[in-house]
């Protein structure tokens, strides 16, 4: 974590500013704890990645294997103790997302060259330089690291520690990755002048998510894409959107849709699942502005 990110982060529980305890650092903070002095919630920084999750033991409850790996990885004794005590408070659940998240990390690493990303880069390339940009569901950071080449400060949010560990391999002094939930108010009332949310609408209640993002943009660009693949059994969202309702919802929130994305599009997005299988999506892209 970059020390300069501290001024942007807020406690996900009470929105207060956080205090930083550094245990290990070189160019950036490798191990540490972010602490809220008001509600006493603590957020670990492990292997350079801040985990701003409301209750670390809840985060580990569905990632016990990851918890064991993190415990092994941590060098500082205070942080090790925090990790151990969080592990001891995890809920009993059979659902462990560790391997699933590691598998998707590999899939994104193998799919970096999908034409989809170069298409989006063209659109982003034409935007003016922003002060503060944010990508939701950044995974291994394909687009976030591209944003950091031309925008002043860039954040990427994802709940997958495994994906962010790969993203973190390339250091930039204006680029930060955070483990957090899409709907967590980790930035308090900060406003962004560019927000990206690519192919994530199936994973969060879309209308709530759009409302959350809308509050983070008073004047700026919003780039959203989706293949509308909402049919996910018990994991499906309650209120899915489609090409039309996504656009009307954005307009209701005060966004103006760029004329060139008023009509739905079909951009190929190909994910290489393994050497013999691919997942082919046709993705709709919207460039919006307030
Ligand atoms: C379908 S992938 C899209 C990745 C990337 N945006 C792209 O288009 O290549 C969704 C990403 O969102 C993350 N994610 C899903 N639900 C999330 C949530 N509630 N909070 C934070 N990240 C989440 C996943 O870990 C995953 O990396
Ligand atoms: Zn707090």
Tab-separated table of C-alpha atoms and ligand atoms in Angstrom:
chain	number	residue	atom	x	y	z
A	1	UNK	CA	0.000	0.000	0.000
A	2	UNK	CA	1.200	3.471	-0.814
A	3	UNK	CA	1.388	5.729	2.218
A	4	UNK	CA	-0.262	8.436	0.113
A	5	UNK	CA	-3.463	6.331	-0.115
A	6	UNK	CA	-4.152	6.791	3.589
A	7	UNK	CA	-5.842	10.163	3.045
A	8	UNK	CA	-8.435	8.514	0.761
A	9	UNK	CA	-9.338	5.491	2.887
A	10	UNK	CA	-12.141	5.555	5.450
A	11	UNK	CA	-13.360	3.027	7.989
A	12	UNK	CA	-15.970	0.865	6.222
A	13	UNK	CA	-17.996	0.720	9.434
A	14	UNK	CA	-18.120	4.326	10.656
A	15	UNK	CA	-16.511	6.400	7.843
A	16	UNK	CA	-13.833	7.842	10.144
A	17	UNK	CA	-10.272	8.433	9.023
A	18	UNK	CA	-7.859	5.574	9.614
A	19	UNK	CA	-4.546	5.473	11.417
A	20	UNK	CA	-1.671	3.591	9.918
A	21	UNK	CA	0.742	1.300	11.777
A	22	UNK	CA	3.590	0.216	9.554
A	23	UNK	CA	5.320	-3.076	10.341
A	24	UNK	CA	7.327	-3.650	7.189
A	25	UNK	CA	8.029	-1.375	4.248
A	26	UNK	CA	10.328	-0.759	1.321
A	27	UNK	CA	9.045	1.335	-1.626
A	28	UNK	CA	5.566	0.888	-0.139
A	29	UNK	CA	3.956	-0.640	2.952
A	30	UNK	CA	4.268	-4.405	2.869
A	31	UNK	CA	2.754	-5.247	6.248
A	32	UNK	CA	0.749	-3.061	8.559
A	33	UNK	CA	-2.603	-2.380	10.171
A	34	UNK	CA	-5.049	0.395	9.422
A	35	UNK	CA	-6.982	1.243	12.536
A	36	UNK	CA	-10.129	3.210	13.183
A	37	UNK	CA	-9.690	5.110	16.437
A	38	UNK	CA	-13.439	5.681	16.690
A	39	UNK	CA	-14.927	2.194	16.347
A	40	UNK	CA	-11.649	0.275	16.826
A	41	UNK	CA	-12.084	-1.779	13.668
A	42	UNK	CA	-8.721	-2.948	12.280
A	43	UNK	CA	-7.852	-3.614	8.649
A	44	UNK	CA	-4.706	-5.557	7.778
A	45	UNK	CA	-2.202	-4.747	5.052
A	46	UNK	CA	-0.733	-8.049	3.891
A	47	UNK	CA	1.800	-8.471	1.108
A	48	UNK	CA	1.301	-4.774	0.174
A	49	UNK	CA	-2.487	-5.151	-0.147
A	50	UNK	CA	-4.878	-3.351	2.218
A	51	UNK	CA	-7.940	-5.460	3.059
A	52	UNK	CA	-10.749	-3.026	3.857
A	53	UNK	CA	-13.374	-5.629	4.700
A	54	UNK	CA	-15.948	-5.136	7.423
A	55	UNK	CA	-14.555	-7.782	9.751
A	56	UNK	CA	-11.478	-9.646	8.541
A	57	UNK	CA	-12.719	-12.879	10.129
A	58	UNK	CA	-15.821	-12.679	7.920
A	59	UNK	CA	-13.580	-12.227	4.866
A	60	UNK	CA	-11.621	-15.321	5.914
A	61	UNK	CA	-14.762	-17.308	6.789
A	62	UNK	CA	-15.309	-17.989	3.107
A	63	UNK	CA	-11.561	-18.173	2.363
A	64	UNK	CA	-10.062	-20.386	5.059
A	65	UNK	CA	-7.355	-21.789	2.755
A	66	UNK	CA	-6.304	-18.258	1.893
A	67	UNK	CA	-6.248	-17.483	5.633
A	68	UNK	CA	-3.741	-20.291	6.204
A	69	UNK	CA	-1.576	-19.056	3.323
A	70	UNK	CA	-1.649	-15.470	4.585
A	71	UNK	CA	-0.688	-16.623	8.069
A	72	UNK	CA	2.373	-18.371	6.619
A	73	UNK	CA	3.267	-15.358	4.496
A	74	UNK	CA	3.121	-12.721	7.252
A	75	UNK	CA	6.443	-11.959	8.942
A	76	UNK	CA	5.492	-9.424	11.597
A	77	UNK	CA	4.428	-10.996	14.907
A	78	UNK	CA	1.636	-8.459	15.625
A	79	UNK	CA	0.100	-9.027	12.217
A	80	UNK	CA	0.496	-12.798	12.561
A	81	UNK	CA	-1.354	-12.605	15.875
A	82	UNK	CA	-4.146	-10.535	14.293
A	83	UNK	CA	-4.458	-13.055	11.454
A	84	UNK	CA	-4.510	-16.003	13.867
A	85	UNK	CA	-7.150	-14.434	16.071
A	86	UNK	CA	-9.276	-13.576	12.990
A	87	UNK	CA	-8.952	-17.164	11.784
A	88	UNK	CA	-10.090	-18.447	15.165
A	89	UNK	CA	-13.260	-16.329	14.893
A	90	UNK	CA	-14.262	-17.502	11.401
A	91	UNK	CA	-17.778	-18.883	10.909
A	92	UNK	CA	-18.260	-22.527	10.167
A	93	UNK	CA	-19.064	-22.744	6.452
A	94	UNK	CA	-18.181	-25.272	3.797
A	95	UNK	CA	-17.964	-22.584	1.155
A	96	UNK	CA	-14.274	-21.818	0.495
A	97	UNK	CA	-13.767	-19.389	-2.371
A	98	UNK	CA	-9.939	-19.625	-2.322
A	99	UNK	CA	-9.538	-22.089	-5.173
A	100	UNK	CA	-12.307	-20.519	-7.247
A	101	UNK	CA	-10.648	-17.105	-6.949
A	102	UNK	CA	-7.237	-18.582	-7.794
A	103	UNK	CA	-8.713	-20.316	-10.852
A	104	UNK	CA	-10.252	-17.070	-12.136
A	105	UNK	CA	-6.975	-15.268	-11.531
A	106	UNK	CA	-5.294	-17.754	-13.898
A	107	UNK	CA	-8.116	-17.387	-16.450
A	108	UNK	CA	-7.682	-13.583	-16.511
A	109	UNK	CA	-3.909	-13.942	-16.822
A	110	UNK	CA	-4.446	-16.184	-19.865
A	111	UNK	CA	-7.033	-13.852	-21.377
A	112	UNK	CA	-5.150	-10.533	-21.208
A	113	UNK	CA	-4.833	-10.393	-24.974
A	114	UNK	CA	-8.611	-10.551	-25.596
A	115	UNK	CA	-9.545	-7.878	-28.132
A	116	UNK	CA	-12.085	-6.626	-25.637
A	117	UNK	CA	-9.391	-4.909	-23.551
A	118	UNK	CA	-7.751	-3.192	-26.542
A	119	UNK	CA	-11.194	-1.899	-27.640
A	120	UNK	CA	-11.849	-0.375	-24.211
A	121	UNK	CA	-8.324	1.069	-24.106
A	122	UNK	CA	-9.112	2.986	-27.304
A	123	UNK	CA	-12.145	4.585	-25.634
A	124	UNK	CA	-10.251	5.390	-22.451
A	125	UNK	CA	-7.361	6.790	-24.462
A	126	UNK	CA	-9.602	9.533	-25.823
A	127	UNK	CA	-10.611	10.813	-22.354
A	128	UNK	CA	-8.975	13.810	-20.760
A	129	UNK	CA	-6.514	13.149	-17.937
A	130	UNK	CA	-8.369	12.758	-14.642
A	131	UNK	CA	-7.236	13.493	-11.097
A	132	UNK	CA	-8.865	10.501	-9.437
A	133	UNK	CA	-9.945	7.311	-11.192
A	134	UNK	CA	-11.421	4.086	-9.850
A	135	UNK	CA	-12.018	0.648	-11.326
A	136	UNK	CA	-14.532	-1.738	-9.763
A	137	UNK	CA	-13.775	-5.452	-10.158
A	138	UNK	CA	-10.281	-4.765	-11.485
A	139	UNK	CA	-9.126	-8.402	-11.084
A	140	UNK	CA	-5.466	-8.676	-12.195
A	141	UNK	CA	-5.406	-4.986	-13.110
A	142	UNK	CA	-5.393	-5.153	-16.925
A	143	UNK	CA	-7.310	-1.879	-17.270
A	144	UNK	CA	-6.323	-0.293	-13.948
A	145	UNK	CA	-2.626	-0.358	-14.787
A	146	UNK	CA	-3.446	1.107	-18.203
A	147	UNK	CA	-5.413	3.921	-16.512
A	148	UNK	CA	-2.421	4.670	-14.287
A	149	UNK	CA	-0.334	5.532	-17.351
A	150	UNK	CA	-2.339	8.668	-18.020
A	151	UNK	CA	-4.454	9.518	-14.965
A	152	UNK	CA	-3.056	11.086	-11.801
A	153	UNK	CA	-4.242	8.735	-9.031
A	154	UNK	CA	-5.871	5.396	-9.766
A	155	UNK	CA	-7.521	2.837	-7.472
A	156	UNK	CA	-8.647	-0.707	-8.269
A	157	UNK	CA	-11.116	-2.565	-6.042
A	158	UNK	CA	-11.635	-6.305	-6.038
A	159	UNK	CA	-12.596	-8.885	-3.413
A	160	UNK	CA	-10.080	-11.406	-4.773
A	161	UNK	CA	-6.789	-11.214	-2.879
A	162	UNK	CA	-5.361	-13.726	-5.334
A	163	UNK	CA	-6.112	-11.465	-8.340
A	164	UNK	CA	-4.739	-8.357	-6.627
A	165	UNK	CA	-1.513	-10.154	-5.770
A	166	UNK	CA	-0.928	-10.525	-9.504
A	167	UNK	CA	-2.019	-6.940	-10.166
A	168	UNK	CA	0.446	-5.761	-7.504
A	169	UNK	CA	3.400	-7.258	-9.352
A	170	UNK	CA	3.791	-4.036	-11.311
A	171	UNK	CA	4.500	-1.093	-9.018
A	172	UNK	CA	3.422	2.442	-9.923
A	173	UNK	CA	3.507	5.286	-7.452
A	174	UNK	CA	0.023	6.468	-8.496
A	175	UNK	CA	-1.698	3.071	-8.548
A	176	UNK	CA	-3.351	1.355	-5.582
A	177	UNK	CA	-5.269	-1.893	-5.282
A	178	UNK	CA	-7.640	-2.627	-2.400
A	179	UNK	CA	-9.491	-5.743	-1.311
A	180	UNK	CA	-12.988	-4.433	-0.639
A	181	UNK	CA	-16.617	-5.083	-1.428
A	182	UNK	CA	-18.139	-3.043	-4.266
A	183	UNK	CA	-20.725	-1.492	-1.973
A	184	UNK	CA	-18.427	-0.677	0.949
A	185	UNK	CA	-17.908	3.051	1.512
A	186	UNK	CA	-14.099	2.726	1.643
A	187	UNK	CA	-13.578	6.192	0.155
A	188	UNK	CA	-16.122	8.027	2.314
A	189	UNK	CA	-17.457	11.000	0.363
A	190	UNK	CA	-14.573	11.279	-2.144
A	191	UNK	CA	-15.586	12.066	-5.706
A	192	UNK	CA	-13.977	10.466	-8.737
A	193	UNK	CA	-13.697	11.919	-12.215
A	194	UNK	CA	-13.458	8.543	-13.898
A	195	UNK	CA	-15.058	5.239	-12.858
A	196	UNK	CA	-14.836	1.928	-14.697
A	197	UNK	CA	-17.036	-1.111	-14.049
A	198	UNK	CA	-16.464	-3.800	-16.640
A	199	UNK	CA	-18.499	-6.994	-16.626
A	200	UNK	CA	-19.474	-7.008	-12.973
A	201	UNK	CA	-23.242	-6.348	-12.951
A	202	UNK	CA	-24.069	-10.024	-12.375
A	203	UNK	CA	-22.112	-10.003	-9.113
A	204	UNK	CA	-23.777	-7.164	-7.235
A	205	UNK	CA	-27.346	-5.802	-7.124
A	206	UNK	CA	-27.093	-3.608	-10.263
A	207	UNK	CA	-29.399	-0.765	-9.206
A	208	UNK	CA	-27.780	-0.442	-5.763
A	209	UNK	CA	-24.371	-0.513	-7.438
A	210	UNK	CA	-25.290	2.218	-9.937
A	211	UNK	CA	-26.656	4.393	-7.111
A	212	UNK	CA	-23.429	3.882	-5.159
A	213	UNK	CA	-21.277	4.872	-8.159
A	214	UNK	CA	-23.513	7.807	-9.034
A	215	UNK	CA	-22.822	9.288	-5.577
A	216	UNK	CA	-19.084	9.057	-6.305
A	217	UNK	CA	-19.316	11.112	-9.506
A	218	UNK	CA	-20.476	14.711	-9.482
A	219	UNK	CA	-18.655	15.624	-12.645
A	220	UNK	CA	-16.867	12.920	-14.566
A	221	UNK	CA	-16.946	9.865	-16.802
A	222	UNK	CA	-18.421	6.461	-16.156
A	223	UNK	CA	-17.512	3.524	-18.388
A	224	UNK	CA	-19.589	0.407	-17.933
A	225	UNK	CA	-19.785	-2.793	-19.938
A	226	UNK	CA	-21.690	-6.016	-19.466
A	227	UNK	CA	-22.712	-9.219	-21.225
A	228	UNK	CA	-25.971	-9.435	-19.149
A	229	UNK	CA	-25.245	-13.038	-18.157
A	230	UNK	CA	-27.557	-12.940	-15.141
A	231	UNK	CA	-28.713	-16.545	-15.019
A	232	UNK	CA	-26.642	-17.894	-12.112
A	233	UNK	CA	-29.066	-20.036	-10.108
A	234	UNK	CA	-29.145	-19.203	-6.404
A	235	UNK	CA	-26.345	-16.658	-6.901
A	236	UNK	CA	-28.407	-14.582	-9.345
A	237	UNK	CA	-29.086	-10.948	-8.495
A	238	UNK	CA	-32.706	-10.005	-7.673
A	239	UNK	CA	-33.100	-7.191	-10.200
A	240	UNK	CA	-31.099	-7.801	-13.374
A	241	UNK	CA	-30.784	-5.093	-16.015
A	242	UNK	CA	-30.650	-5.283	-19.791
A	243	UNK	CA	-29.396	-3.060	-22.634
A	244	UNK	CA	-32.407	-0.790	-22.295
A	245	UNK	CA	-32.905	-0.625	-18.510
A	246	UNK	CA	-29.198	-0.072	-17.849
A	247	UNK	CA	-29.354	3.023	-20.077
A	248	UNK	CA	-32.587	4.338	-18.538
A	249	UNK	CA	-31.247	3.818	-15.011
A	250	UNK	CA	-28.094	5.751	-15.874
A	251	UNK	CA	-30.140	8.584	-17.338
A	252	UNK	CA	-32.371	8.677	-14.237
A	253	UNK	CA	-29.224	9.134	-12.149
A	254	UNK	CA	-28.241	12.163	-14.222
A	255	UNK	CA	-25.727	10.557	-16.591
A	256	UNK	CA	-25.645	11.589	-20.248
A	257	UNK	CA	-24.928	8.698	-22.572
A	258	UNK	CA	-22.351	9.297	-25.281
A	259	UNK	CA	-24.258	9.236	-28.639
A	260	UNK	CA	-21.902	6.580	-29.967
A	261	UNK	CA	-22.995	4.146	-27.224
A	262	UNK	CA	-26.738	4.968	-27.253
A	263	UNK	CA	-27.331	1.816	-29.273
A	264	UNK	CA	-26.288	-1.503	-27.688
A	265	UNK	CA	-23.007	-2.952	-28.909
A	266	UNK	CA	-21.492	-6.435	-29.144
A	267	UNK	CA	-17.799	-6.389	-28.353
A	268	UNK	CA	-16.255	-9.865	-28.253
A	269	UNK	CA	-14.791	-10.785	-24.852
A	270	UNK	CA	-13.064	-14.146	-24.919
A	271	UNK	CA	-11.942	-15.834	-21.717
A	272	UNK	CA	-9.547	-18.767	-22.023
A	273	UNK	CA	-10.761	-21.254	-19.413
A	274	UNK	CA	-8.146	-23.870	-20.301
A	275	UNK	CA	-6.202	-24.838	-23.453
A	276	UNK	CA	-9.291	-26.546	-24.894
A	277	UNK	CA	-12.143	-24.306	-23.740
A	278	UNK	CA	-13.055	-20.655	-24.109
A	279	UNK	CA	-15.959	-18.571	-22.872
A	280	UNK	CA	-17.235	-16.204	-25.570
A	281	UNK	CA	-19.241	-13.173	-24.583
A	282	UNK	CA	-20.664	-10.310	-26.613
A	283	UNK	CA	-20.385	-7.301	-24.382
A	284	UNK	CA	-22.411	-4.111	-24.452
A	285	UNK	CA	-20.444	-0.927	-23.701
A	286	UNK	CA	-21.747	2.401	-22.417
A	287	UNK	CA	-19.754	5.619	-22.086
A	288	UNK	CA	-21.608	7.971	-19.774
A	289	UNK	CA	-20.878	11.370	-18.303
A	290	UNK	CA	-22.127	13.789	-15.666
B	1	LIG	C1	-16.343	-11.069	-14.181
B	1	LIG	S1	-14.889	-10.448	-13.366
B	1	LIG	C2	-14.509	-9.028	-14.378
B	1	LIG	C3	-13.079	-8.643	-14.295
B	1	LIG	C4	-12.683	-7.407	-15.123
B	1	LIG	N1	-13.489	-6.254	-14.796
B	1	LIG	C5	-12.755	-7.698	-16.589
B	1	LIG	O1	-13.746	-7.284	-17.225
B	1	LIG	O2	-11.843	-8.340	-17.106
B	1	LIG	C6	-15.526	-9.761	-11.876
B	1	LIG	C7	-14.498	-9.322	-10.857
B	1	LIG	O3	-15.189	-8.669	-9.787
B	1	LIG	C8	-14.771	-9.171	-8.524
B	1	LIG	N2	-15.939	-9.083	-7.629
B	1	LIG	C9	-17.094	-9.772	-7.754
B	1	LIG	N3	-17.963	-9.392	-6.802
B	1	LIG	C10	-17.339	-8.450	-6.051
B	1	LIG	C11	-17.727	-7.674	-4.917
B	1	LIG	N4	-18.925	-7.800	-4.376
B	1	LIG	N5	-16.851	-6.803	-4.432
B	1	LIG	C12	-15.606	-6.676	-4.966
B	1	LIG	N6	-15.175	-7.385	-6.044
B	1	LIG	C13	-16.040	-8.254	-6.573
B	1	LIG	C14	-14.297	-10.585	-8.807
B	1	LIG	O4	-13.355	-11.016	-7.853
B	1	LIG	C15	-13.730	-10.473	-10.221
B	1	LIG	O5	-12.354	-10.179	-10.215
B	2	LIG	ZN1	-14.682	2.981	12.410
